[in-house]
mmCIF file of C-alpha atoms and ligand atoms in Angstrom:
data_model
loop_
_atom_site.group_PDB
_atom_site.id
_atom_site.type_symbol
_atom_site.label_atom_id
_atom_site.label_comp_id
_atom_site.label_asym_id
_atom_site.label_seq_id
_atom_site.Cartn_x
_atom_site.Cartn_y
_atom_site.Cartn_z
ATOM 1 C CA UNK A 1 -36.785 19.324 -19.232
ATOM 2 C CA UNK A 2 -34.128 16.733 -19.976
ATOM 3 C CA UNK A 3 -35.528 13.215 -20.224
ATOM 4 C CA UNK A 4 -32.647 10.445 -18.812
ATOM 5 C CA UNK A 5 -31.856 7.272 -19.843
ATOM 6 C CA UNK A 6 -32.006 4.360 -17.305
ATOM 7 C CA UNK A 7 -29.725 2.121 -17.726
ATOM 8 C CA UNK A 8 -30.302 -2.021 -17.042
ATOM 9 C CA UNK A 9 -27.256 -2.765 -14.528
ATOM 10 C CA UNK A 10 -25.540 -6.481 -15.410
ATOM 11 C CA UNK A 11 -27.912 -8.976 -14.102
ATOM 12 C CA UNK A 12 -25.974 -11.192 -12.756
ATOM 13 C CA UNK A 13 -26.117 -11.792 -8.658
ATOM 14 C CA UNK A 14 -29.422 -13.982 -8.700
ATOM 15 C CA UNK A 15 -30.253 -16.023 -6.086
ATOM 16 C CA UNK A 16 -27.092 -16.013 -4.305
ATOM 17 C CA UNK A 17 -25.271 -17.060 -7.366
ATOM 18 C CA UNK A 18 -23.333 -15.338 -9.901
ATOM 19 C CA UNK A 19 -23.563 -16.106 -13.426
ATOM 20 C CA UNK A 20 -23.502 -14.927 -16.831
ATOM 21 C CA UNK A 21 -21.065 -14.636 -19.481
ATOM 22 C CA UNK A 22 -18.775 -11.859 -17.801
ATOM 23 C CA UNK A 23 -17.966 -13.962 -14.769
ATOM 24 C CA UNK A 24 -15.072 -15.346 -14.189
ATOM 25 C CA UNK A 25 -14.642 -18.843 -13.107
ATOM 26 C CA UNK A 26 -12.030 -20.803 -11.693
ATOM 27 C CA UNK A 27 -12.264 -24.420 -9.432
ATOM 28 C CA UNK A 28 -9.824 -25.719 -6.731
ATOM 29 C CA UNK A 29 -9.409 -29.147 -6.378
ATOM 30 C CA UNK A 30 -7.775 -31.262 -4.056
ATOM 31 C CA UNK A 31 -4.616 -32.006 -6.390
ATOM 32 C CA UNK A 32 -4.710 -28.021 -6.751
ATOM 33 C CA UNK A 33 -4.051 -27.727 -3.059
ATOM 34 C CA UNK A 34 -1.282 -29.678 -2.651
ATOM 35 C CA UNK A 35 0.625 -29.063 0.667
ATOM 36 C CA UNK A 36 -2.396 -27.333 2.161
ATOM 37 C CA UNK A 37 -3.241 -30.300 4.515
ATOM 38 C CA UNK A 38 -1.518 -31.414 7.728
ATOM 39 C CA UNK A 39 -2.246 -34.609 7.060
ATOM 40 C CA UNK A 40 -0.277 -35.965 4.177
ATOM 41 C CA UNK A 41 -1.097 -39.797 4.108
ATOM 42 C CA UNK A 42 -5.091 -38.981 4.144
ATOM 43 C CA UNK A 43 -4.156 -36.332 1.589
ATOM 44 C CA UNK A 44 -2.687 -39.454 -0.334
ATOM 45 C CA UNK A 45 -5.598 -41.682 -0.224
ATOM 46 C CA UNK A 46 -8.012 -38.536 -1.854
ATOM 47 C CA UNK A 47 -8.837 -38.333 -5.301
ATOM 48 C CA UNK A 48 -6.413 -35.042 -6.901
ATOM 49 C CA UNK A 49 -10.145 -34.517 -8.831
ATOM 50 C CA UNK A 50 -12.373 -34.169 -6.389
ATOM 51 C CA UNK A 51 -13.645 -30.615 -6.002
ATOM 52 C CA UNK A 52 -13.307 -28.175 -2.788
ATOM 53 C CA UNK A 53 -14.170 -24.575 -3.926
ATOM 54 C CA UNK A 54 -14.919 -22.593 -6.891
ATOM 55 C CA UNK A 55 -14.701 -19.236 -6.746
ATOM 56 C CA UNK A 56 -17.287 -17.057 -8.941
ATOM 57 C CA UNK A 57 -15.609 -13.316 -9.792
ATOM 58 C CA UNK A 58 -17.252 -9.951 -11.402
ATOM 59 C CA UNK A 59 -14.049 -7.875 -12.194
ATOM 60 C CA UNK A 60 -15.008 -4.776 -14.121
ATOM 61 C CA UNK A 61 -11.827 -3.061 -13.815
ATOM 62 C CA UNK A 62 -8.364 -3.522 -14.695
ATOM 63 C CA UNK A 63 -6.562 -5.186 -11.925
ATOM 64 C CA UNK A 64 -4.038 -1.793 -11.970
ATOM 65 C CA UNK A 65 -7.003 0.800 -11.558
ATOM 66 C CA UNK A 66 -7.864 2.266 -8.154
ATOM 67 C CA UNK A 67 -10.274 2.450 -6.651
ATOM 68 C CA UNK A 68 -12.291 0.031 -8.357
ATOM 69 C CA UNK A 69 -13.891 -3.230 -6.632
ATOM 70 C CA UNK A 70 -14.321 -6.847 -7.257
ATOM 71 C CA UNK A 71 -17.237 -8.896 -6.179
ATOM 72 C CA UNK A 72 -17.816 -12.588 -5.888
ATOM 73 C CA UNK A 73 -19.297 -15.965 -4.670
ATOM 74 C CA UNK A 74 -17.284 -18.850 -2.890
ATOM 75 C CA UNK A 75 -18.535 -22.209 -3.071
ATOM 76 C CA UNK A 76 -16.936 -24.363 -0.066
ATOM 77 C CA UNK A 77 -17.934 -28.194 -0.533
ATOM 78 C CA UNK A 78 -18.117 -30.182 2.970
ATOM 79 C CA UNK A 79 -15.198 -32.414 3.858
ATOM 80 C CA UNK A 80 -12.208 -33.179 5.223
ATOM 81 C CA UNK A 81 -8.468 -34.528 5.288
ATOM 82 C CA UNK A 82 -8.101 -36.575 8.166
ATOM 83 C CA UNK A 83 -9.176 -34.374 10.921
ATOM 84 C CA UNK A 84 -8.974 -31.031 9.202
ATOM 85 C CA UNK A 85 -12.005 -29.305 7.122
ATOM 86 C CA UNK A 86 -11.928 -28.137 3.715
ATOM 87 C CA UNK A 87 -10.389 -24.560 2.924
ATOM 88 C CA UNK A 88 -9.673 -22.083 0.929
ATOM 89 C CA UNK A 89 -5.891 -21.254 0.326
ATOM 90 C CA UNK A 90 -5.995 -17.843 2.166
ATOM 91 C CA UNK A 91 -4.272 -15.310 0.975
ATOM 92 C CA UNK A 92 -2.467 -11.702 2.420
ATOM 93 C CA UNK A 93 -3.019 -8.612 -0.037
ATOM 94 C CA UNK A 94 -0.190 -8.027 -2.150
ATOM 95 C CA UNK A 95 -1.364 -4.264 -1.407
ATOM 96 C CA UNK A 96 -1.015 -4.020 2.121
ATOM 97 C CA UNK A 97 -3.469 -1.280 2.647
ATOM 98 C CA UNK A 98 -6.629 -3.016 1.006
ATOM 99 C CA UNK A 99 -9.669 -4.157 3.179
ATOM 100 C CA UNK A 100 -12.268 -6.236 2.282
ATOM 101 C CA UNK A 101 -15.700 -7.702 3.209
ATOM 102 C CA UNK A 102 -17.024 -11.213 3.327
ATOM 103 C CA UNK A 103 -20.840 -12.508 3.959
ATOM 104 C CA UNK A 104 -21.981 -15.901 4.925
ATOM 105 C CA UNK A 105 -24.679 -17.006 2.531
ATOM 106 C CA UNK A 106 -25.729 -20.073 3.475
ATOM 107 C CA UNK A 107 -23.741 -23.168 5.490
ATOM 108 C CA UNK A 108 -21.489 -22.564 8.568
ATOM 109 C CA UNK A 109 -17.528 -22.114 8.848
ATOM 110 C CA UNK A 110 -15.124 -19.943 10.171
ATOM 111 C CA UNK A 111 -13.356 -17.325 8.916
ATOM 112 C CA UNK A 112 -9.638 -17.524 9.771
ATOM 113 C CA UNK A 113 -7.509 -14.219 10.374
ATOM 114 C CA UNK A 114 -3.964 -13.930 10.673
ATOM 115 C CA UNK A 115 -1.522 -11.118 11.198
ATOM 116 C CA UNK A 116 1.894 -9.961 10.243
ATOM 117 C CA UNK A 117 3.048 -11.080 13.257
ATOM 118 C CA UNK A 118 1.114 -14.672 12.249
ATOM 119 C CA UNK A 119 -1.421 -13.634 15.558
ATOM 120 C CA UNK A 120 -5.059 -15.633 15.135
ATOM 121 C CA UNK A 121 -7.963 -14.812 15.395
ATOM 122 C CA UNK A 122 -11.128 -16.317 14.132
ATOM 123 C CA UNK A 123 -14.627 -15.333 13.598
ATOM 124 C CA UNK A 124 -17.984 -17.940 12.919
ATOM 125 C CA UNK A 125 -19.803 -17.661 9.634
ATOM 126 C CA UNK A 126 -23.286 -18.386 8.806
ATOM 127 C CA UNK A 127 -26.388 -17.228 6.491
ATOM 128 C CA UNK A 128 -26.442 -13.169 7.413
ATOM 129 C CA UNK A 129 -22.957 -13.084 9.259
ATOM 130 C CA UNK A 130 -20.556 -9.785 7.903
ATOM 131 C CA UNK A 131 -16.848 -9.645 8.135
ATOM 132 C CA UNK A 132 -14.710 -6.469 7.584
ATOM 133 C CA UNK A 133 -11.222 -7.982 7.188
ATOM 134 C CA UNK A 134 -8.477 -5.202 7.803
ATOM 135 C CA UNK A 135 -6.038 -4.926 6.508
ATOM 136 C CA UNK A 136 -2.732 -6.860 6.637
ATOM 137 C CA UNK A 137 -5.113 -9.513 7.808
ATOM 138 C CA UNK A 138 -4.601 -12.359 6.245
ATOM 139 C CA UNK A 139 -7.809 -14.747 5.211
ATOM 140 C CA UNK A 140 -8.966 -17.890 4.610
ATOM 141 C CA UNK A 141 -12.226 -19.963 5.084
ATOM 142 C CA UNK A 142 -12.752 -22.855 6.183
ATOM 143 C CA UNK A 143 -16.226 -25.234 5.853
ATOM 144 C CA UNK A 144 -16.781 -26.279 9.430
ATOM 145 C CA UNK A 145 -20.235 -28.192 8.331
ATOM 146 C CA UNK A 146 -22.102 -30.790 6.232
ATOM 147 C CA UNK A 147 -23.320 -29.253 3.831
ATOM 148 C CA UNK A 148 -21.960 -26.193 1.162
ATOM 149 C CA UNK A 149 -20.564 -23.049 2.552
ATOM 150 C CA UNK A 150 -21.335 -20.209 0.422
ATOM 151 C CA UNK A 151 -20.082 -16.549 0.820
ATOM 152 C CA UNK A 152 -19.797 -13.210 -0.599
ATOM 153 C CA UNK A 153 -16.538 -11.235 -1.413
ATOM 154 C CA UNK A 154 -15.979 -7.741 -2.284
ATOM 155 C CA UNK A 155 -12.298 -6.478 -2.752
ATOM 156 C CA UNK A 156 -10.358 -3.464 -4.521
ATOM 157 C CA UNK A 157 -9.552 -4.271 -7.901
ATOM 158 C CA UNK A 158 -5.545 -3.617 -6.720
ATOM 159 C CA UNK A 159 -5.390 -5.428 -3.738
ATOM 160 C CA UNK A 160 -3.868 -8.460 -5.633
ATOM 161 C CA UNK A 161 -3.291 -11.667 -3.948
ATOM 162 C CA UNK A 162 -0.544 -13.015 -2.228
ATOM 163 C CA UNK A 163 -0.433 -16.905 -1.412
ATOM 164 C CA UNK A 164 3.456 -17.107 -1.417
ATOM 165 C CA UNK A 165 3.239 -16.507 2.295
ATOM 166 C CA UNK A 166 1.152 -19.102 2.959
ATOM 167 C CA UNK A 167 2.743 -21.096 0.699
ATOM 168 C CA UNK A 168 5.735 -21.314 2.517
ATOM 169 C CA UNK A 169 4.599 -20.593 6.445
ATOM 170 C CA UNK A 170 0.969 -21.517 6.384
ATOM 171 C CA UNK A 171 -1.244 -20.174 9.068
ATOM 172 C CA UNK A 172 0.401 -20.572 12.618
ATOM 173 C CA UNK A 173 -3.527 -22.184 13.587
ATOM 174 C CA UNK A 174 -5.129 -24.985 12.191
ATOM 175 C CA UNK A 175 -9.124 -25.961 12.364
ATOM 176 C CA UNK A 176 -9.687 -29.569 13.179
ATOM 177 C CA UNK A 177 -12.486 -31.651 14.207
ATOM 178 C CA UNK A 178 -11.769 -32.449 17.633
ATOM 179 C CA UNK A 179 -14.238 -34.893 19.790
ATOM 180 C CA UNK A 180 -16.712 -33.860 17.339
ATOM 181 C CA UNK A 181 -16.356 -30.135 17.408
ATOM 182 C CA UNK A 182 -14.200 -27.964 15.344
ATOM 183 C CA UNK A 183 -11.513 -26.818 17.428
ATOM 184 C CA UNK A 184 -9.317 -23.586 16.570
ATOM 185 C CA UNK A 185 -5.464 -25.564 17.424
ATOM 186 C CA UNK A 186 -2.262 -23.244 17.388
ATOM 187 C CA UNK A 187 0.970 -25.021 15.859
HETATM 188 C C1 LIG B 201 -13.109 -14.665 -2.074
HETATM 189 C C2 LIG B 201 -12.195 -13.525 -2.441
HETATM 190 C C3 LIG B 201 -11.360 -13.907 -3.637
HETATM 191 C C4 LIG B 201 -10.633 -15.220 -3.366
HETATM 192 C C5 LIG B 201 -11.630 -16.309 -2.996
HETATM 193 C C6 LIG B 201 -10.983 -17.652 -2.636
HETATM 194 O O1 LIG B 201 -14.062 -14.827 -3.080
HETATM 195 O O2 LIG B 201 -11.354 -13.225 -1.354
HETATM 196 O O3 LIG B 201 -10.429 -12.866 -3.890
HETATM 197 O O4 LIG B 201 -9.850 -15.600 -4.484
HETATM 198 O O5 LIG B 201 -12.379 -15.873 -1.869
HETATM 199 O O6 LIG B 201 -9.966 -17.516 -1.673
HETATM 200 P P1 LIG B 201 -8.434 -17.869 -2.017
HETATM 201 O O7 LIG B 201 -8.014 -16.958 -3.131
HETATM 202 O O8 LIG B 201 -7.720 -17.586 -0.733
HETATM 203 O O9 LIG B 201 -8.400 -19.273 -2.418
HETATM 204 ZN ZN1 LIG B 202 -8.700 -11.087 -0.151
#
């Protein structure tokens, strides 16, 4: 009879939050997201400090090593630039074959898609809500309420991210707050 150890996995995904010392960290803030915004003159009057997401990351594996996956917790803040809600950047894959999976955790948004071809389409987020993104899809997410937006992530270790794209084209839709309502509004 061989006796096993059991081994204490990294506690680390508690109560919707990730923390402890072998998370990564980083924060966008508005002067990080320069260029994001349609509107540039209420993008003007905006503090460059004043925070939209932070992004908590578990990355266990070399960025190189196959597959291997990546998990982590967004934290969207509530706002908006003239008419248009806070965002992420979005991003394709740099490796054009990786998926991944988002969760809504708590707060409501949507969760932007966007082809090769730059086709749309869009899917609602909220507490419980599951999103394969395909891929070749690219992503982004954008707070649609009052109050934080929080999701879950989980990516290949490869799959790399590309924002030169978006960068330079954007994504051919926008989400605004139209007559009250967020409104999905092609360019
Ligand atoms: C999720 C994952 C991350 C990503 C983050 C913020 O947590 O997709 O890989 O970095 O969202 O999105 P972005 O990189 O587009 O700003
Ligand atoms: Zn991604």
């Amino acid at each position: 009879m061989k006796t096993h150890e059991i081994i204490n996995p990294p506690n680390l995904f508690m109560q919707n939050l990730l923390v402890g010392d072998e998370v990564q960290k980083s924060r966008r803030r508005l002067g990080d997201l320069m260029g994001l915004f349609q509107d540039h003159q209420s993008f003007e009057l905006t503090s460059p400090d004043e925070l939209v997401y932070e992004v908590y990351s578990y990355i266990p594996a070399d960025e190189k090593s196959q597959g291997e996956l990546n998990f982590g917790v967004t934290r969207l803040y509530p706002g908006k630039i003239g008419k248009e809600y806070f965002m992420t950047k979005g991003h394709f894959h740099t490796c054009e074959k990786s998926t991944e999976y988002y969760w809504g955790i708590e707060g409501e948004g949507l969760l932007v898609l966007m082809d090769q071809e730059r086709n749309i389409r869009s899917e609602k987020m909220f507490p419980g809500s599951l999103h394969y993104i395909k891929a070749g899809m690219a992503h982004r997410v954008v707070n649609t309420g009052s109050t934080l937006l929080s999701f879950g992530a989980c990516w290949p270790s490869d799959a790399g991210h590309n924002y030169d794209e978006i960068a330079c084209n954007g994504f051919s839709a926008r989400v605004l707050e139209i007559n009250g309502l967020p409104q999905l509004i092609s360019l």
